[in-house]
Coordinates of C-alpha atoms and ligand atoms in Angstrom, one line a residue:
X1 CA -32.5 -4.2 -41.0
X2 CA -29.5 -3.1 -42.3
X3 CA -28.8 -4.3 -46.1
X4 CA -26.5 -7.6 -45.9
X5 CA -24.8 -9.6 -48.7
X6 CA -26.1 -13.4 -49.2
X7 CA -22.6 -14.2 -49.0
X8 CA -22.2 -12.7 -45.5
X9 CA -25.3 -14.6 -44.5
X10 CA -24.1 -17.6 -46.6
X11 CA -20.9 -17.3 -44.0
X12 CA -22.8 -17.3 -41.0
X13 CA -25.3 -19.9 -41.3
X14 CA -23.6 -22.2 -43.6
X15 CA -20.2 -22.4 -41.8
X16 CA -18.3 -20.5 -44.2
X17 CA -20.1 -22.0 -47.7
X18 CA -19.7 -18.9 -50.6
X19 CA -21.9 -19.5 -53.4
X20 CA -20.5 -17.4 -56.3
X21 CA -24.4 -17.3 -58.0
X22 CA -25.1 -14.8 -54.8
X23 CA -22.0 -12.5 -54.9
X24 CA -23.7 -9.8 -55.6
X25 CA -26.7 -10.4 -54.2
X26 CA -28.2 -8.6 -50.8
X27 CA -30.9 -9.2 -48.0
X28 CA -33.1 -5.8 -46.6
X29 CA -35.0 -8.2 -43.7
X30 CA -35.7 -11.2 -42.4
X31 CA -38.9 -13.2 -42.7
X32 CA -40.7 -16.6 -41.4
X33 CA -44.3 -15.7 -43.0
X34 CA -44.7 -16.1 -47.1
X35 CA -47.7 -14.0 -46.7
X36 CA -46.4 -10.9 -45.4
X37 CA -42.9 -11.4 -46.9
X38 CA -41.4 -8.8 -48.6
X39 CA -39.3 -7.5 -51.2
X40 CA -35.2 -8.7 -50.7
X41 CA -36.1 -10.7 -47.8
X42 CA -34.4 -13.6 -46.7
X43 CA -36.8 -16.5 -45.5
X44 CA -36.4 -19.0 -43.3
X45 CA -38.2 -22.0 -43.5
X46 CA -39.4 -23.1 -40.4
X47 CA -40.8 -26.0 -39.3
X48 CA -43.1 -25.8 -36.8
X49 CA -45.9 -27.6 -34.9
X50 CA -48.7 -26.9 -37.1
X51 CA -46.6 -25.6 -40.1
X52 CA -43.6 -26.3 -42.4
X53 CA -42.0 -23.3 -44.1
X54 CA -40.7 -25.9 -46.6
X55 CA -44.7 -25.4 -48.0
X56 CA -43.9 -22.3 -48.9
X57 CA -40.7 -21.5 -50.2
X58 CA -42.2 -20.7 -53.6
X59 CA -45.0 -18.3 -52.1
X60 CA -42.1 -16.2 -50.6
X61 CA -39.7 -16.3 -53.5
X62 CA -43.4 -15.1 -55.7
X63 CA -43.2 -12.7 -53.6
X64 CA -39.8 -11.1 -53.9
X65 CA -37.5 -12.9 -51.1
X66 CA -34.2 -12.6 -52.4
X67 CA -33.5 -16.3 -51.0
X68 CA -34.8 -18.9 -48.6
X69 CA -32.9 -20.8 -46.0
X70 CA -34.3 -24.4 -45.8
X71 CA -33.3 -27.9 -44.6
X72 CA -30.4 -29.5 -46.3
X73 CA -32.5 -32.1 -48.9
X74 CA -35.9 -31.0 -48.3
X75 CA -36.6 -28.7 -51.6
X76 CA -35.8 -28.8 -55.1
X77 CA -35.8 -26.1 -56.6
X78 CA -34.6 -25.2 -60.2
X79 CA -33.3 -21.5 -58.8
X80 CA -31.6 -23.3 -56.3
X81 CA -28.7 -20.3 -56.0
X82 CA -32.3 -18.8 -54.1
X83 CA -32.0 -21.7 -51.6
X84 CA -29.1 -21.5 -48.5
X85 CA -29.6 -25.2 -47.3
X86 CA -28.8 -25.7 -43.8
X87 CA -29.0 -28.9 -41.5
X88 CA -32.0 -26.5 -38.8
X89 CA -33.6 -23.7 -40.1
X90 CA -34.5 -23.0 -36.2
X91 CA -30.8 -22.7 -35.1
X92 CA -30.0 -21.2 -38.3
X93 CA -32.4 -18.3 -37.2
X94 CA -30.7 -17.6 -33.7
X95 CA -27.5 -17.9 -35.2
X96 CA -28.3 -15.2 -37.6
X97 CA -30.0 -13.0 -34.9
X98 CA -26.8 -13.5 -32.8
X99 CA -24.3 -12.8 -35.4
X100 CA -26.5 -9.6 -36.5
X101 CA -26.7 -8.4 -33.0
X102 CA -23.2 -8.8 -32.7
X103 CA -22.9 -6.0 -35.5
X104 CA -25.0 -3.4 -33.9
X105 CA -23.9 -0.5 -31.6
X106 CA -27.4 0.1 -30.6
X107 CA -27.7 -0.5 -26.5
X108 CA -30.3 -3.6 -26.0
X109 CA -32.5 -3.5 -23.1
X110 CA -33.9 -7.2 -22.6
X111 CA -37.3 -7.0 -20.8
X112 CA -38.4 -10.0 -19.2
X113 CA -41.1 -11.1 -16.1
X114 CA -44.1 -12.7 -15.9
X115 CA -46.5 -10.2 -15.9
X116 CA -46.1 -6.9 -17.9
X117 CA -43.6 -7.3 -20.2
X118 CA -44.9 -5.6 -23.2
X119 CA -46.8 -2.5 -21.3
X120 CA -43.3 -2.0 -19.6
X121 CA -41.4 -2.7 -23.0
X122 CA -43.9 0.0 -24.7
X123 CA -43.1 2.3 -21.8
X124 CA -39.4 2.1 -22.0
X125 CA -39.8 3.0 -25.5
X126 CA -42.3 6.1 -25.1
X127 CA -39.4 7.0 -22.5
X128 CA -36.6 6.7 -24.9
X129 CA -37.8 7.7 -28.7
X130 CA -38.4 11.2 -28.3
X131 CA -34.6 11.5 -27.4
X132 CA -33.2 8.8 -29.3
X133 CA -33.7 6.6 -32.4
X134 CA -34.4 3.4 -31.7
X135 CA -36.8 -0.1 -32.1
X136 CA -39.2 -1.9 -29.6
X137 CA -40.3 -5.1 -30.5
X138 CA -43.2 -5.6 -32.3
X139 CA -46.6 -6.9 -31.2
X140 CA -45.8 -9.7 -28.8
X141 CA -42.7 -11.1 -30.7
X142 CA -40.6 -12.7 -27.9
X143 CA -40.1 -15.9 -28.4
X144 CA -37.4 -18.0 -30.4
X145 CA -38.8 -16.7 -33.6
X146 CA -40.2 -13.2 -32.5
X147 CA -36.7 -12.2 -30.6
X148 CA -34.6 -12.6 -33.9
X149 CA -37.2 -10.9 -35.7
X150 CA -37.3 -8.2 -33.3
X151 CA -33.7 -7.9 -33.8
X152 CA -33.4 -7.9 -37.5
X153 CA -35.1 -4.6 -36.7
X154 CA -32.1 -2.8 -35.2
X155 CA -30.3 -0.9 -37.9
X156 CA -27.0 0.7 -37.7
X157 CA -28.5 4.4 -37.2
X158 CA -30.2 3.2 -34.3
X159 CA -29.3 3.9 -30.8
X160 CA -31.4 1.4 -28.6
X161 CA -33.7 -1.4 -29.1
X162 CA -36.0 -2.8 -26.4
X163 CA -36.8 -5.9 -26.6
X164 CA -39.5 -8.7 -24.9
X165 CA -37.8 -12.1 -24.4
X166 CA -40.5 -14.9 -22.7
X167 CA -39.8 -18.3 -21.5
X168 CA -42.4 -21.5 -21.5
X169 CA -39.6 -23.7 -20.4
X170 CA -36.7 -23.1 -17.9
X171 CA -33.4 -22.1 -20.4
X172 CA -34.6 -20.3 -22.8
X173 CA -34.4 -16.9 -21.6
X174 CA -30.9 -18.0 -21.2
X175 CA -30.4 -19.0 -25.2
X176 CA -32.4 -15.8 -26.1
X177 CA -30.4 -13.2 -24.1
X178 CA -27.4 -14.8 -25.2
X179 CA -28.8 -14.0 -28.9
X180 CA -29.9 -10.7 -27.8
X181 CA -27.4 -9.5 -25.8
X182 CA -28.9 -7.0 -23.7
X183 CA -26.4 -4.9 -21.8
X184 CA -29.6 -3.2 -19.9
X185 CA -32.2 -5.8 -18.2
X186 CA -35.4 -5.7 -17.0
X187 CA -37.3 -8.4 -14.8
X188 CA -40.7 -6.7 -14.3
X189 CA -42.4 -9.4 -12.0
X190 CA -42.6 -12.8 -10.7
X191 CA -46.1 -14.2 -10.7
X192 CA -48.3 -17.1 -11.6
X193 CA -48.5 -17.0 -15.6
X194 CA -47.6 -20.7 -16.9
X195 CA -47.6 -22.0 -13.5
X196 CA -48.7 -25.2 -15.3
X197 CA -45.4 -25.6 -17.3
X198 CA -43.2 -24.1 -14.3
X199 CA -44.1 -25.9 -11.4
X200 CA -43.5 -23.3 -8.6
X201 CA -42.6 -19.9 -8.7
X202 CA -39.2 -20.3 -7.5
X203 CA -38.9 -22.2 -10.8
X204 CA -40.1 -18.9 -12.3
X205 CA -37.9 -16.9 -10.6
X206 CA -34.8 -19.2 -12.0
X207 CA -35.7 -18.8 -15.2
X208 CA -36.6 -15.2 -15.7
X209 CA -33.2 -15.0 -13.8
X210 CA -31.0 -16.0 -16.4
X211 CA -31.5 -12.5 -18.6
X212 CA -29.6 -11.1 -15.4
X213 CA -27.0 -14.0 -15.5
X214 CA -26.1 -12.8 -19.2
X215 CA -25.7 -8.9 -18.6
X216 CA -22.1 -7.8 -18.6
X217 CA -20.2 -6.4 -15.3
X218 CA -20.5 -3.2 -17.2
X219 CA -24.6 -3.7 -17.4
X220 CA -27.4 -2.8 -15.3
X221 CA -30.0 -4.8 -14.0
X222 CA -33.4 -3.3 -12.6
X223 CA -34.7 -5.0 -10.0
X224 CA -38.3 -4.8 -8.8
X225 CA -37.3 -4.1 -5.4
X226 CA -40.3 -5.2 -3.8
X227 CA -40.8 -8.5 -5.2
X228 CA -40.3 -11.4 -2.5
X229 CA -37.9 -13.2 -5.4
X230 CA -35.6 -9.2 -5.6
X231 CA -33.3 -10.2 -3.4
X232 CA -32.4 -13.6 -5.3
X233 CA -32.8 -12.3 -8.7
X234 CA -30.3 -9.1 -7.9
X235 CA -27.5 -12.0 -6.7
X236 CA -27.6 -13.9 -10.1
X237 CA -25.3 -10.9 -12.0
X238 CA -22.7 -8.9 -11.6
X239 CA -24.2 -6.0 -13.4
X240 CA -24.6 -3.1 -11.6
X241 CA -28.2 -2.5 -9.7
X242 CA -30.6 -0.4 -8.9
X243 CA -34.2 -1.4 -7.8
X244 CA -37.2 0.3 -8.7
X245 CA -41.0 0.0 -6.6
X246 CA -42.8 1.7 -4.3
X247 CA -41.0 0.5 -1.0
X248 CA -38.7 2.5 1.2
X249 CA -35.6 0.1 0.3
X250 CA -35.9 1.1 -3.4
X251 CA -33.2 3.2 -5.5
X252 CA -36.1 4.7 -7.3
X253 CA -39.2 5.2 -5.4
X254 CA -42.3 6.1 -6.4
X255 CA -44.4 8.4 -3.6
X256 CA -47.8 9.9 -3.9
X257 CA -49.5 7.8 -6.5
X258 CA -52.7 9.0 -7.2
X259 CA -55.7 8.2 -9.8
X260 CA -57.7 11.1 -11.2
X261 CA -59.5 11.6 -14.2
X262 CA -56.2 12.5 -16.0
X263 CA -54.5 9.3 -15.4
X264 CA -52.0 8.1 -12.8
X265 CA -49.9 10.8 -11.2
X266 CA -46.6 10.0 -8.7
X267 CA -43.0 11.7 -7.8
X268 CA -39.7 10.1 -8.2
X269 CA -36.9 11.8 -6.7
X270 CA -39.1 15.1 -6.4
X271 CA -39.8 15.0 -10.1
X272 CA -43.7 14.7 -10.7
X273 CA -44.6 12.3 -13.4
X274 CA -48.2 11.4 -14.9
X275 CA -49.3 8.9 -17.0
X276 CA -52.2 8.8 -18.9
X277 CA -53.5 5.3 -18.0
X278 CA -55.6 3.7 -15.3
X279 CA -54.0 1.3 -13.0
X280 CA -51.3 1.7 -10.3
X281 CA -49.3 -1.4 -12.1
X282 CA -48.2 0.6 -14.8
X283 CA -46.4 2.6 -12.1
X284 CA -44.0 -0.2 -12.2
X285 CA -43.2 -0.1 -16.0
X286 CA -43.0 3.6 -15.8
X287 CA -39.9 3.3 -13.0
X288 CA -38.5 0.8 -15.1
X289 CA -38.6 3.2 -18.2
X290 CA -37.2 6.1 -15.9
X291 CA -34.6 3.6 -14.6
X292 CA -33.2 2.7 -18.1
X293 CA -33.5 6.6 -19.5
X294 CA -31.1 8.2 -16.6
X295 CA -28.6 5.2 -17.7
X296 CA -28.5 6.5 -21.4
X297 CA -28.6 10.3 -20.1
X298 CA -32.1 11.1 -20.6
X299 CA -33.3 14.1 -18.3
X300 CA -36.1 13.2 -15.9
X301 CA -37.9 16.3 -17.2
X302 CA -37.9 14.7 -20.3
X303 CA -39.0 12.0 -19.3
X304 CA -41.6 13.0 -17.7
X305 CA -42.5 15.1 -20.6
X306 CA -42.6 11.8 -22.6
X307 CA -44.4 10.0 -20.2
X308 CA -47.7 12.5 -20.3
X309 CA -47.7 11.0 -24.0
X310 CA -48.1 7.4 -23.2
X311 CA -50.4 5.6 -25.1
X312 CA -51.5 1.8 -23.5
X313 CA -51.3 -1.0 -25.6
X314 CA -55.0 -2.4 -27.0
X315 CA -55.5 -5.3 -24.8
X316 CA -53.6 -4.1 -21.6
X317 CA -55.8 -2.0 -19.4
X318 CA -56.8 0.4 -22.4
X319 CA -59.6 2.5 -21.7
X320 CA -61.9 4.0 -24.2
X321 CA -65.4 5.1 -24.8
X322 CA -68.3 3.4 -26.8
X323 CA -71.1 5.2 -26.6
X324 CA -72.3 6.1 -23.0
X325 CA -70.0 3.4 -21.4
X326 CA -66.3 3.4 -20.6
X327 CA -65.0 0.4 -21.2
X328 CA -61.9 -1.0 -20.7
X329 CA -60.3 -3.5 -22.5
X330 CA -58.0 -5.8 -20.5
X331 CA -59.0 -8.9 -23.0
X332 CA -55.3 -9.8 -24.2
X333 CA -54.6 -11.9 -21.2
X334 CA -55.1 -12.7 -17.6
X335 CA -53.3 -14.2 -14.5
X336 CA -54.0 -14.1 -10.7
X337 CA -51.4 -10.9 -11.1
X338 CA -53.0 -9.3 -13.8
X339 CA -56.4 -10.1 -12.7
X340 CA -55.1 -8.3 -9.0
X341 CA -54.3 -4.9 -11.1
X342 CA -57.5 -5.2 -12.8
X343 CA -59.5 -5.7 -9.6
X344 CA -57.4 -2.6 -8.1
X345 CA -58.2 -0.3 -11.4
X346 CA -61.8 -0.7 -10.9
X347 CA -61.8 0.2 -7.2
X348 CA -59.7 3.5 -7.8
X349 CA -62.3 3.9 -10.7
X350 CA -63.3 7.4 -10.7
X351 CA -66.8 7.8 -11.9
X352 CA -70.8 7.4 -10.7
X353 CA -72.0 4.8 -12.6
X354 CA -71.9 1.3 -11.8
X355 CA -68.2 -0.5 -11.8
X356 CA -68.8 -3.8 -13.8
X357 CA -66.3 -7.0 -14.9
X358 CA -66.9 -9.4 -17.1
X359 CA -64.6 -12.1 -16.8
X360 CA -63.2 -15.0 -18.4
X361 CA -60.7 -18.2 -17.0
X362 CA -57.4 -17.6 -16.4
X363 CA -55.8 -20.7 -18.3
X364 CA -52.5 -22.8 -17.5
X365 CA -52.4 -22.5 -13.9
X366 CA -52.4 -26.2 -13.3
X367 CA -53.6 -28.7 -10.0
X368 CA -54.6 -25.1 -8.3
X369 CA -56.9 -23.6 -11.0
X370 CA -60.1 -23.7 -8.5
X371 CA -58.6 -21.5 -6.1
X372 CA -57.2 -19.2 -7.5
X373 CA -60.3 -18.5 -9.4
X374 CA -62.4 -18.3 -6.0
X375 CA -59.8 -16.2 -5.0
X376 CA -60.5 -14.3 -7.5
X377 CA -64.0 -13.9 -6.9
X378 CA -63.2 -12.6 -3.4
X379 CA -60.9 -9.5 -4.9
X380 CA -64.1 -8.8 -6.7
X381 CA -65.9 -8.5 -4.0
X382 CA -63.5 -6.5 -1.8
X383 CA -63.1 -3.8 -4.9
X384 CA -66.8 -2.6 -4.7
X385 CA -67.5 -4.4 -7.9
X386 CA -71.4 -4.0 -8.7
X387 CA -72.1 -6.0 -11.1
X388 CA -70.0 -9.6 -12.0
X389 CA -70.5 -11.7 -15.1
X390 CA -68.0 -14.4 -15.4
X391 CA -68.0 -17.2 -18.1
X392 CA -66.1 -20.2 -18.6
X393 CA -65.3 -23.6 -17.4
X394 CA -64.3 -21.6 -13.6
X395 CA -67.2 -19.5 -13.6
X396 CA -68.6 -21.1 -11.0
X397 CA -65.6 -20.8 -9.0
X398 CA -65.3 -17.2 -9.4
X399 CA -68.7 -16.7 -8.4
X400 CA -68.5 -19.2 -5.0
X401 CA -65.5 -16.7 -4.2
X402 CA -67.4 -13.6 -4.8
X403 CA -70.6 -15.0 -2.2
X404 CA -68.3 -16.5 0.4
X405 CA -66.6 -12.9 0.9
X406 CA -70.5 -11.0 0.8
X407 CA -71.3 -10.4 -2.4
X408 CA -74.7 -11.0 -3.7
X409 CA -76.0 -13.5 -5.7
X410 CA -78.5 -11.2 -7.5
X411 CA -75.0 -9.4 -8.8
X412 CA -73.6 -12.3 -10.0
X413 CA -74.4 -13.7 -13.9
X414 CA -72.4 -17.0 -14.7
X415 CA -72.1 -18.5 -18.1
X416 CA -70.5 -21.2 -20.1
X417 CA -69.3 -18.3 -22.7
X418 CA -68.9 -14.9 -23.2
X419 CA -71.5 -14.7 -25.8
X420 CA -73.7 -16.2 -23.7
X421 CA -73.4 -13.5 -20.9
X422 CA -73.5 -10.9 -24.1
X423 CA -77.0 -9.6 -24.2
X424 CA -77.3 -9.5 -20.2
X425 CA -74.3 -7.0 -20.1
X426 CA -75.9 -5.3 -22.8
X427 CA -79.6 -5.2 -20.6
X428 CA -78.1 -4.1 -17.4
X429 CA -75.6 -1.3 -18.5
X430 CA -76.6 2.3 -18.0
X431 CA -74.9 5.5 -19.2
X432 CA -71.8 6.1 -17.0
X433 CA -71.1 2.9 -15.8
X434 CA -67.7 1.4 -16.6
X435 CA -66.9 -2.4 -17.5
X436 CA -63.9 -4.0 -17.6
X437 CA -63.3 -7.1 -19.5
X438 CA -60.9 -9.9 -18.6
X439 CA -60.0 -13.2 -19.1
X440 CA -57.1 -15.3 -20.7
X441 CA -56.4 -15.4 -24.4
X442 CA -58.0 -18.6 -24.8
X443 CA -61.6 -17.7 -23.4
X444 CA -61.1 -14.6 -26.9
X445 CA -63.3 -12.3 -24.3
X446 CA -62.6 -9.1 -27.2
X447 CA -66.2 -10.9 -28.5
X448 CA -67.9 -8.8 -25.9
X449 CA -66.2 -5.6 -27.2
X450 CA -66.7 -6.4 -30.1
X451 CA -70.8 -7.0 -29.1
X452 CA -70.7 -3.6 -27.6
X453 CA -69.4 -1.8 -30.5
X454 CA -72.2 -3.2 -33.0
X455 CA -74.7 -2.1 -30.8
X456 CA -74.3 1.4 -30.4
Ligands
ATP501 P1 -47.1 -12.1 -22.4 O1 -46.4 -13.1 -21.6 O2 -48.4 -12.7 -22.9 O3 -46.3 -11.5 -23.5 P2 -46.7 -9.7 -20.9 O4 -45.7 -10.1 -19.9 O5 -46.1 -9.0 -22.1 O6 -47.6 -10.9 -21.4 P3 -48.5 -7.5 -20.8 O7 -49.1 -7.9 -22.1 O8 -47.8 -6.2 -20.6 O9 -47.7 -8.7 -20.2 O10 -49.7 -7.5 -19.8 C1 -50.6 -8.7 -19.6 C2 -51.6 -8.3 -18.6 O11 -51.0 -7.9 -17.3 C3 -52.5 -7.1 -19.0 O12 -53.8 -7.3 -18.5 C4 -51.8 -5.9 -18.2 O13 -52.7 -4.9 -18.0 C5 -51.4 -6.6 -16.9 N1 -50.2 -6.0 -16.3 C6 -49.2 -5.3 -16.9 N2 -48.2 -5.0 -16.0 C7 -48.6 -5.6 -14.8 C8 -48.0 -5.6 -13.5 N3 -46.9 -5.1 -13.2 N4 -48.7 -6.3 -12.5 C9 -49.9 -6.8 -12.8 N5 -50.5 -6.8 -14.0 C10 -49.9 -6.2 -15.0
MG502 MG1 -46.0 -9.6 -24.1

């Protein structure tokens, strides 16, 4: 973050109030955790559903924070001059963000969707940053908290910032963007995550809308061109378009995907790109980050150049070896989307050994949960999986799924919990073979990676 007087801030947040003790006085970031605060940081004391800021107003001055915003009456503090008081820290936040943002000349590309927002956020990035200086946001940040963080990284040298921006509720991809700013913006997907909160996915589809509502005439908004929802989303801005996927209708259109040892390989406009990743989804990401790179003037050759460097995010499809075994670690999340690509990555799964998943529930998807999990099962089945171990309140479902499509029971191993289903996995996997590991953040399946790695 670029270095900011209290009194500036003092201006923002408190309507104007000047508080001579902090004339001099100057923030270098922004922070909402005493523990990791740091140096010169201002902290906001927010109040949350399991926390109150308020707690720890001291621990972050201890720690250096050059002053604290807080809630008009609800500390007293002898160094009050340290204190900005304001009636909600939470608005005070975005108000912040939004006035900082204003500030910057860095060009914000807002990345929202249902599925994939951080692997195409990453991608964008990998895309961008070897041509020009700029931020992503950090680990998952991209919520009412995490967005204004994520911007208080943007600094006045910088040239871009890619953000994630989520929504739980319908709106508030609207209020973040309109903090944000984006004059680039990316919906990667429509899908099932949250279904429980959402209702339908039309309901979805409205509300990852709004980051296309808020882009300028002068923007551009990339539209994944063969999503059933494309057509809809593209009429909600005025932004210019262009839509990315691997249809025929497509502005950018990926041909010839294939998946070798190397990774995933595929032409755009004639110009070969390969990624070193498995799992056709990331195709996707990777026409969104080629997509936002020609509109700042980045060369597809360098793009593609950039591209062969990608690295996968732990959590999201990334691969890696412990000990014989090639294990992939898909354990940040799951939803009937997700869970699709991961089916698909192990049946393009290059190798001799066995092809195994060990699954987890997929959480939130409300008054439909069984099905979806049974459908589940049966995209096991059909993706030559040989061996499935699935825990968790649906495991059952999963497994009913898997039979009814032909797969045997002897291949199936059901459990209440992934440590459960720990020491079977470990009994039945050979050198070679290749397991993938799945469920929702809830179900915490990294414990069987985690199992894995103590073993060897
Ligand atoms: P969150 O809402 O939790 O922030 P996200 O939208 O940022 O999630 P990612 O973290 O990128 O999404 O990916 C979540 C899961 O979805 C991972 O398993 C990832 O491999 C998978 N995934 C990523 N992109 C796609 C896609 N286009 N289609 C299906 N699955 C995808
Ligand atoms: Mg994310």
């Amino acid at each position: 973050m670029d270095r900011i007087s209290i009194n500036t801030i003092s201006q923002v947040i408190q309507r104007g109030a000047t508080n001579p003790l902090q004339e001099l006085a100057e923030v270098a970031g922004i922070s909402i955790d005493s523990r990791t605060a740091k140096e010169d940081d201002l902290f906001f004391a927010i109040q949350g559903k399991r926390f109150d800021g308020h707690q720890f107003v001291n621990q972050a001055l201890t720690r250096g924070a050059a002053a604290c915003v807080v809630k008009r009456g609800e500390v007293t503090d002898p160094g009050s001059q340290l204190l900005l008081e304001v009636d909600d820290v939470n608005h005070a936040l975005m108000q912040f963000a939004r006035w900082y943002r204003e500030q910057q000349s860095a060009r914000v590309i807002g990345v929202t969707g249902s599925v994939g927002k951080t692997t195409t956020r990453s991608m964008i990035y990998t895309a961008l940053s070897s041509c020009l200086t700029g931020i992503q946001s950090p680990a998952n940040f991209n919520n009412e908290f995490g967005v204004p963080l994520s911007i208080a990284g943007i600094e006045s040298s910088h040239q871009f910032a890619v953000l994630e921006l989520a929504a739980s509720h319908v709106g508030e991809i609207r209020e973040l963007a309109a903090i944000a700013l984006p004059q680039i913006g990316v919906i990667t997907a429509i899908g099932h995550s949250h279904l429980e909160h959402f209702g339908t996915l039309q309901q979805i589809a409205e509300t990852k809308g709004e980051l296309f509502e808020q882009l300028p005439a002068t923007g551009l908004a990339i539209v994944c061109g063969d999503d059933p929802f494309a057509d809809c989303l593209a009429s909600r801005t005025t932004a210019r378009k262009v839509r990315i996927g691997l249809g025929e209708n497509n502005d950018l259109q990926a041909v010839s995907i294939e998946q070798d040892q190397q990774g995933i390989s595929f032409r755009v406009n004639g110009q070969q790109y390969l990624l070193p990743v498995v799992g056709r989804h990331f195709v996707n990401a990777a026409l969104a980050a080629i997509a936002v790179a020609r509109e700042l003037g980045i060369s597809e050759q360098d793009v593609a150049e950039s591209l062969r460097n990608y690295s996968t995010v732990p959590g999201r499809c990334h691969q890696m070896q412990i000990g014989d075994w090639t294990v992939i670690d898909d354990t940040y999340n799951a939803s009937p989307d997700s869970m699709r690509a991961a089916c698909q990555v192990l049946h393009d799964h290059v190798g001799t050994g066995k092809r195994i998943m060990v699954l987890g529930d997929m959480l939130e998807l409300g008054p439909e949960t069984e099905r979806y999990h049974r459908e589940l099962g049966i995209l096991v089945c059909q993706a030559g999986v040989d061996l499935l171990f699935a825990c968790g309140k649906q495991a059952t479902s999963v497994a009913q799924g898997a039979r009814s499509a032909g797969m045997s029971h002897t291949k199936i191993i059901t459990a209440a919990d992934v440590e459960l289903l720990a020491e079977d996995v470990t009994d039945l996997l050979e050198p070679g073979d290749v397991v993938l590991v799945k469920g929702s953040r809830g179900m915490r399946m990294e414990r069987l990676l985690q199992h894995l790695q103590q073993i060897v």
